[in-house]
Short mmCIF file of N, CA and C in Angstrom, two decimals:
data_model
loop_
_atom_site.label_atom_id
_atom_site.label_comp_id
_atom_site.label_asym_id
_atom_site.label_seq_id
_atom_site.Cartn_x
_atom_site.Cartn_y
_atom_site.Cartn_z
N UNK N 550 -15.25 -12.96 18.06
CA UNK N 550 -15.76 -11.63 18.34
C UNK N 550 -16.29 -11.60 19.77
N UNK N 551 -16.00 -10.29 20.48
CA UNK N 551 -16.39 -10.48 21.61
C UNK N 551 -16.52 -8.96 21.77
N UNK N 552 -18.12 -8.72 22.69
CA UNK N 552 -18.10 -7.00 22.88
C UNK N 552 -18.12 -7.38 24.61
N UNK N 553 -17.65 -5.56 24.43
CA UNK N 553 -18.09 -5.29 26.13
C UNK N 553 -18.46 -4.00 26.04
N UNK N 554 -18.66 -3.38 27.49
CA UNK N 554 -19.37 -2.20 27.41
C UNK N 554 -18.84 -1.09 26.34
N UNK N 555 -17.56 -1.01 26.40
CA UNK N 555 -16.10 -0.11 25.79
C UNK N 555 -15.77 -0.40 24.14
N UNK N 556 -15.95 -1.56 23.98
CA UNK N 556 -15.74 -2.08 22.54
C UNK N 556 -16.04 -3.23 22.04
N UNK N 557 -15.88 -3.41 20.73
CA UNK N 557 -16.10 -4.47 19.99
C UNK N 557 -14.89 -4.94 19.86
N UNK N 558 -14.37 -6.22 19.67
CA UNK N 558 -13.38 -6.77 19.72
C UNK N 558 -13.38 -8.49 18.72
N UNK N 559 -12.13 -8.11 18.02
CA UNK N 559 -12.17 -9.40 17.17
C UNK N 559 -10.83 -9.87 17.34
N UNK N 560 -11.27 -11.39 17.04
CA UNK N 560 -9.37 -11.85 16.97
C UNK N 560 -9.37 -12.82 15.62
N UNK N 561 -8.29 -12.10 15.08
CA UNK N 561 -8.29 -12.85 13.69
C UNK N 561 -7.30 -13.38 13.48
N UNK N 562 -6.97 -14.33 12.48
CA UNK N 562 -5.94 -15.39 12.57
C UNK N 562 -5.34 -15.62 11.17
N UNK N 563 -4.07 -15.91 10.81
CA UNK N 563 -3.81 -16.39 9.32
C UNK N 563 -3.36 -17.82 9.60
N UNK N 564 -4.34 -19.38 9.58
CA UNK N 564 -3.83 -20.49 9.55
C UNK N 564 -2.99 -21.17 8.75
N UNK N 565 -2.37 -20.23 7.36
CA UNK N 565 -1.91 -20.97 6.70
C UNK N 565 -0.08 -20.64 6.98
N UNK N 566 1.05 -21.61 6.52
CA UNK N 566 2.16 -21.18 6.77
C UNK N 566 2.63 -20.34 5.64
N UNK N 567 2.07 -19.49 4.93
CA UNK N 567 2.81 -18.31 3.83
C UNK N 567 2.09 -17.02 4.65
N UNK N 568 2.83 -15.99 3.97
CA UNK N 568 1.58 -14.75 4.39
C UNK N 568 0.56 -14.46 3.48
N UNK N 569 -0.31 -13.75 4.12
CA UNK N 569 -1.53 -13.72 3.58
C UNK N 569 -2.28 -12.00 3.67
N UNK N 570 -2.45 -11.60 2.95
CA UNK N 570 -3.65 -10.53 2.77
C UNK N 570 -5.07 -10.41 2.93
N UNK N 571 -5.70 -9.66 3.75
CA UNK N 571 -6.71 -10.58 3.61
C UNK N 571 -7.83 -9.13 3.91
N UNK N 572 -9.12 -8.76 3.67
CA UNK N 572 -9.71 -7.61 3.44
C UNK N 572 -11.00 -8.64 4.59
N UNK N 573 -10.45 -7.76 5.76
CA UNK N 573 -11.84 -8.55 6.83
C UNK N 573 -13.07 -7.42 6.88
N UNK N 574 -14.07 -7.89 7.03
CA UNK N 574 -15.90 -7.33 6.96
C UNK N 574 -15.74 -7.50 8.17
N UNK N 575 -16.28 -6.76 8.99
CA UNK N 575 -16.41 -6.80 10.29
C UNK N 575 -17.67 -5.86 10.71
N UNK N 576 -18.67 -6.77 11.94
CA UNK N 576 -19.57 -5.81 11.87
C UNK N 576 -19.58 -4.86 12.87
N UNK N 577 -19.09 -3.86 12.47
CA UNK N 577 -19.23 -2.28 13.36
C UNK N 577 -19.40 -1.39 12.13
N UNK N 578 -19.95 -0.63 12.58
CA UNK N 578 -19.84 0.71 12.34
C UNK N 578 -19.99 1.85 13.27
N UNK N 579 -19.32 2.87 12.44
CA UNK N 579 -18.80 4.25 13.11
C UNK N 579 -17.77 4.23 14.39
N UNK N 580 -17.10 3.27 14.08
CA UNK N 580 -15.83 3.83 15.51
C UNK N 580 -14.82 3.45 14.44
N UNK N 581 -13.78 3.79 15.23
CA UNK N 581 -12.46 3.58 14.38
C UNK N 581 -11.97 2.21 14.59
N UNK N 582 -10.73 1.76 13.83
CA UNK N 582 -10.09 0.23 13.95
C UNK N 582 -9.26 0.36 14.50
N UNK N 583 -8.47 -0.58 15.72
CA UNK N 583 -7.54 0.03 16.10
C UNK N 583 -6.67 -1.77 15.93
N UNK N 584 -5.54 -1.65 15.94
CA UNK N 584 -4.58 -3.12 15.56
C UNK N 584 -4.09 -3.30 16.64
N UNK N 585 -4.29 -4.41 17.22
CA UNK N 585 -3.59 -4.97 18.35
C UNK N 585 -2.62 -5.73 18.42
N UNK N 586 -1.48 -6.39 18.79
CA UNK N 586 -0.37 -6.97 18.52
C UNK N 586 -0.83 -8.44 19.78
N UNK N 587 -1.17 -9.24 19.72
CA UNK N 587 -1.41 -10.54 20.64
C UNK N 587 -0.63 -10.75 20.92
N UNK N 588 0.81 -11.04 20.57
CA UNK N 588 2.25 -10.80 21.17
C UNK N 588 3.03 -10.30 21.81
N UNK N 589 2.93 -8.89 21.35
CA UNK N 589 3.76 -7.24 21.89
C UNK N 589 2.82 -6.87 22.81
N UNK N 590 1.62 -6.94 23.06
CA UNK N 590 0.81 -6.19 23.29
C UNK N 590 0.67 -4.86 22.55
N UNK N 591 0.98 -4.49 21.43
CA UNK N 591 1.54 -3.46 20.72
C UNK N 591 0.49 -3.09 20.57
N UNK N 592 0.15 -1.82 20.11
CA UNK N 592 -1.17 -1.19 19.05
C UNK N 592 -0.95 0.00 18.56
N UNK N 593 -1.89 0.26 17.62
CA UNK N 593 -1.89 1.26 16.54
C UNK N 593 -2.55 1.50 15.78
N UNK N 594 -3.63 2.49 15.91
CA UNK N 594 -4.86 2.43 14.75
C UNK N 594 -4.61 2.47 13.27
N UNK N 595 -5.24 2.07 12.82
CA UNK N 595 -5.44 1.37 11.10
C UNK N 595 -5.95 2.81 10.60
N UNK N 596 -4.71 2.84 9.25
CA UNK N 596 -4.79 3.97 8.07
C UNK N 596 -6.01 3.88 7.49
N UNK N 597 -5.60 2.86 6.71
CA UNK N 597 -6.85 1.98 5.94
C UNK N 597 -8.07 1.49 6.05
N UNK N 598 -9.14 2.06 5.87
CA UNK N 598 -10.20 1.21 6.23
C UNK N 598 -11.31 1.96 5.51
N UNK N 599 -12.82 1.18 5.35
CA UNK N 599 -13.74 1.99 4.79
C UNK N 599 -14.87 1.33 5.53
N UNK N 600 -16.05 1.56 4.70
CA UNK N 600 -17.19 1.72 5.75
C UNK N 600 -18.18 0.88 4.37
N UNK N 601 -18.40 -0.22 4.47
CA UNK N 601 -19.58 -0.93 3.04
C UNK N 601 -21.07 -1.10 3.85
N UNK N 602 -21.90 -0.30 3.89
CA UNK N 602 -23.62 -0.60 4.93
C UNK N 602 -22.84 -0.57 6.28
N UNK N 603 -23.55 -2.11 6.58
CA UNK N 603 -23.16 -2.12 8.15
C UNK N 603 -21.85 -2.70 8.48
N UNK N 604 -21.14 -2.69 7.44
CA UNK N 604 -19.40 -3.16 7.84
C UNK N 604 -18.55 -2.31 8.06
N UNK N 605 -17.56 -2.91 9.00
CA UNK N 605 -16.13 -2.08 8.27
C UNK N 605 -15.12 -2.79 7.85
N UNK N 606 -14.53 -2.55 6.90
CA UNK N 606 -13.42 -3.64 5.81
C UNK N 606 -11.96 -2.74 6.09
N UNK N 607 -11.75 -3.33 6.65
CA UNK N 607 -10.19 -3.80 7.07
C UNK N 607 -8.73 -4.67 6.59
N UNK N 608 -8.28 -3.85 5.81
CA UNK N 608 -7.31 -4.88 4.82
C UNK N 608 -6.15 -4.92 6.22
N UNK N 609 -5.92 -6.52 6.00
CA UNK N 609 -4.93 -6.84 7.21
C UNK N 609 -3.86 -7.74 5.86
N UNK N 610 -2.25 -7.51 6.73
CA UNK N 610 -1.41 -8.39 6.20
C UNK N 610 -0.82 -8.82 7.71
N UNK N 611 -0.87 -10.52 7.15
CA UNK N 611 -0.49 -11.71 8.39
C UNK N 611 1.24 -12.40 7.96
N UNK N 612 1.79 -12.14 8.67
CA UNK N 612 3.02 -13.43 8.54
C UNK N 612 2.16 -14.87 8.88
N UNK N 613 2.72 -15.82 8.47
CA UNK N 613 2.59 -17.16 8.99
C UNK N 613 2.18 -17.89 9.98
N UNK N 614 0.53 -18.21 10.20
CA UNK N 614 0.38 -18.28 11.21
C UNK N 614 -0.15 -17.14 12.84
N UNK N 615 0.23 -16.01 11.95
CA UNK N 615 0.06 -14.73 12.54
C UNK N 615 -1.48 -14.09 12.79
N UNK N 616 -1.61 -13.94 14.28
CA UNK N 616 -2.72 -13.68 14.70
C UNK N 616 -2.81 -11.59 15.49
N UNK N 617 -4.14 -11.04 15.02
CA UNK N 617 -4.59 -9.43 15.36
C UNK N 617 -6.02 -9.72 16.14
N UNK N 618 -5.76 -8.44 17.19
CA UNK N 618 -6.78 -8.22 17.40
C UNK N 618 -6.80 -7.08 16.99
N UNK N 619 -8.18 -6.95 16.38
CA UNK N 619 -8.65 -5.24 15.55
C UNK N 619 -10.04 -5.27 16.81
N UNK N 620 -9.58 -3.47 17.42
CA UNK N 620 -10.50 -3.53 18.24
C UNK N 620 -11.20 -1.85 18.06
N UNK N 621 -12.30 -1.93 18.36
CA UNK N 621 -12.92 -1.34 17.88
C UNK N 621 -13.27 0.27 19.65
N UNK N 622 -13.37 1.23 20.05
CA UNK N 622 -13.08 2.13 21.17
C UNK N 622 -13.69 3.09 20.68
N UNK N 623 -13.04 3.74 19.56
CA UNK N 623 -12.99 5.09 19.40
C UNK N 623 -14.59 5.68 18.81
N UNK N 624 -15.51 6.28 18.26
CA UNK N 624 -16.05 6.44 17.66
C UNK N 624 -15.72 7.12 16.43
N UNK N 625 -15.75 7.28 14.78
CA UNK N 625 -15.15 7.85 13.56
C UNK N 625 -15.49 7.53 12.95
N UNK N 626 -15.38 8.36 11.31
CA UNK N 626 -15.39 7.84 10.29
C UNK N 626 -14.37 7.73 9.38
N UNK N 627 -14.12 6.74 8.19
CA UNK N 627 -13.29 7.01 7.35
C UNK N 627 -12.98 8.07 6.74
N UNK N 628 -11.44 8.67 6.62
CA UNK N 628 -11.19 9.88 5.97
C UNK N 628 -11.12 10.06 4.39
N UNK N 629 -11.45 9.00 3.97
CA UNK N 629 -11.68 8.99 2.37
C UNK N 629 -13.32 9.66 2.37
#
């Protein structure tokens, strides 16, 4: 995890060689999630997400070995 003035920023990882699902707690609240591609440089904010106290839970799916950064910019709330 790493902040700066602009955002919160995480880099998450799947160490194992199958894929994996995985529902990350992360501590922000009120901005949106946004998915980063460490590879592509790709991105694309996250459908999915909710808000538990001071978290936000983030269901991520990893290929093998497969690493995200979920970064945090925008200010929002979940639309559920």
């Amino acid at each position: 995890h790493r902040s700066s003035p602009d955002a919160e920023i995480y880099f998450i990882t799947n160490q194992k060689d199958r894929d994996e699902r995985a529902e990350c707690a992360l501590r922000v609240n009120g901005r949106l999630p946004e998915l980063w591609n460490a590879v592509t440089g790709g991105r694309k904010d996250l459908p999915e997400w909710s808000v538990q106290g001071a978290l936000t839970v983030v269901p991520l799916e990893f290929a093998p070995k497969q690493s995200w950064f979920v970064v945090f910019r925008r200010d929002g709330k979940p639309s559920n």
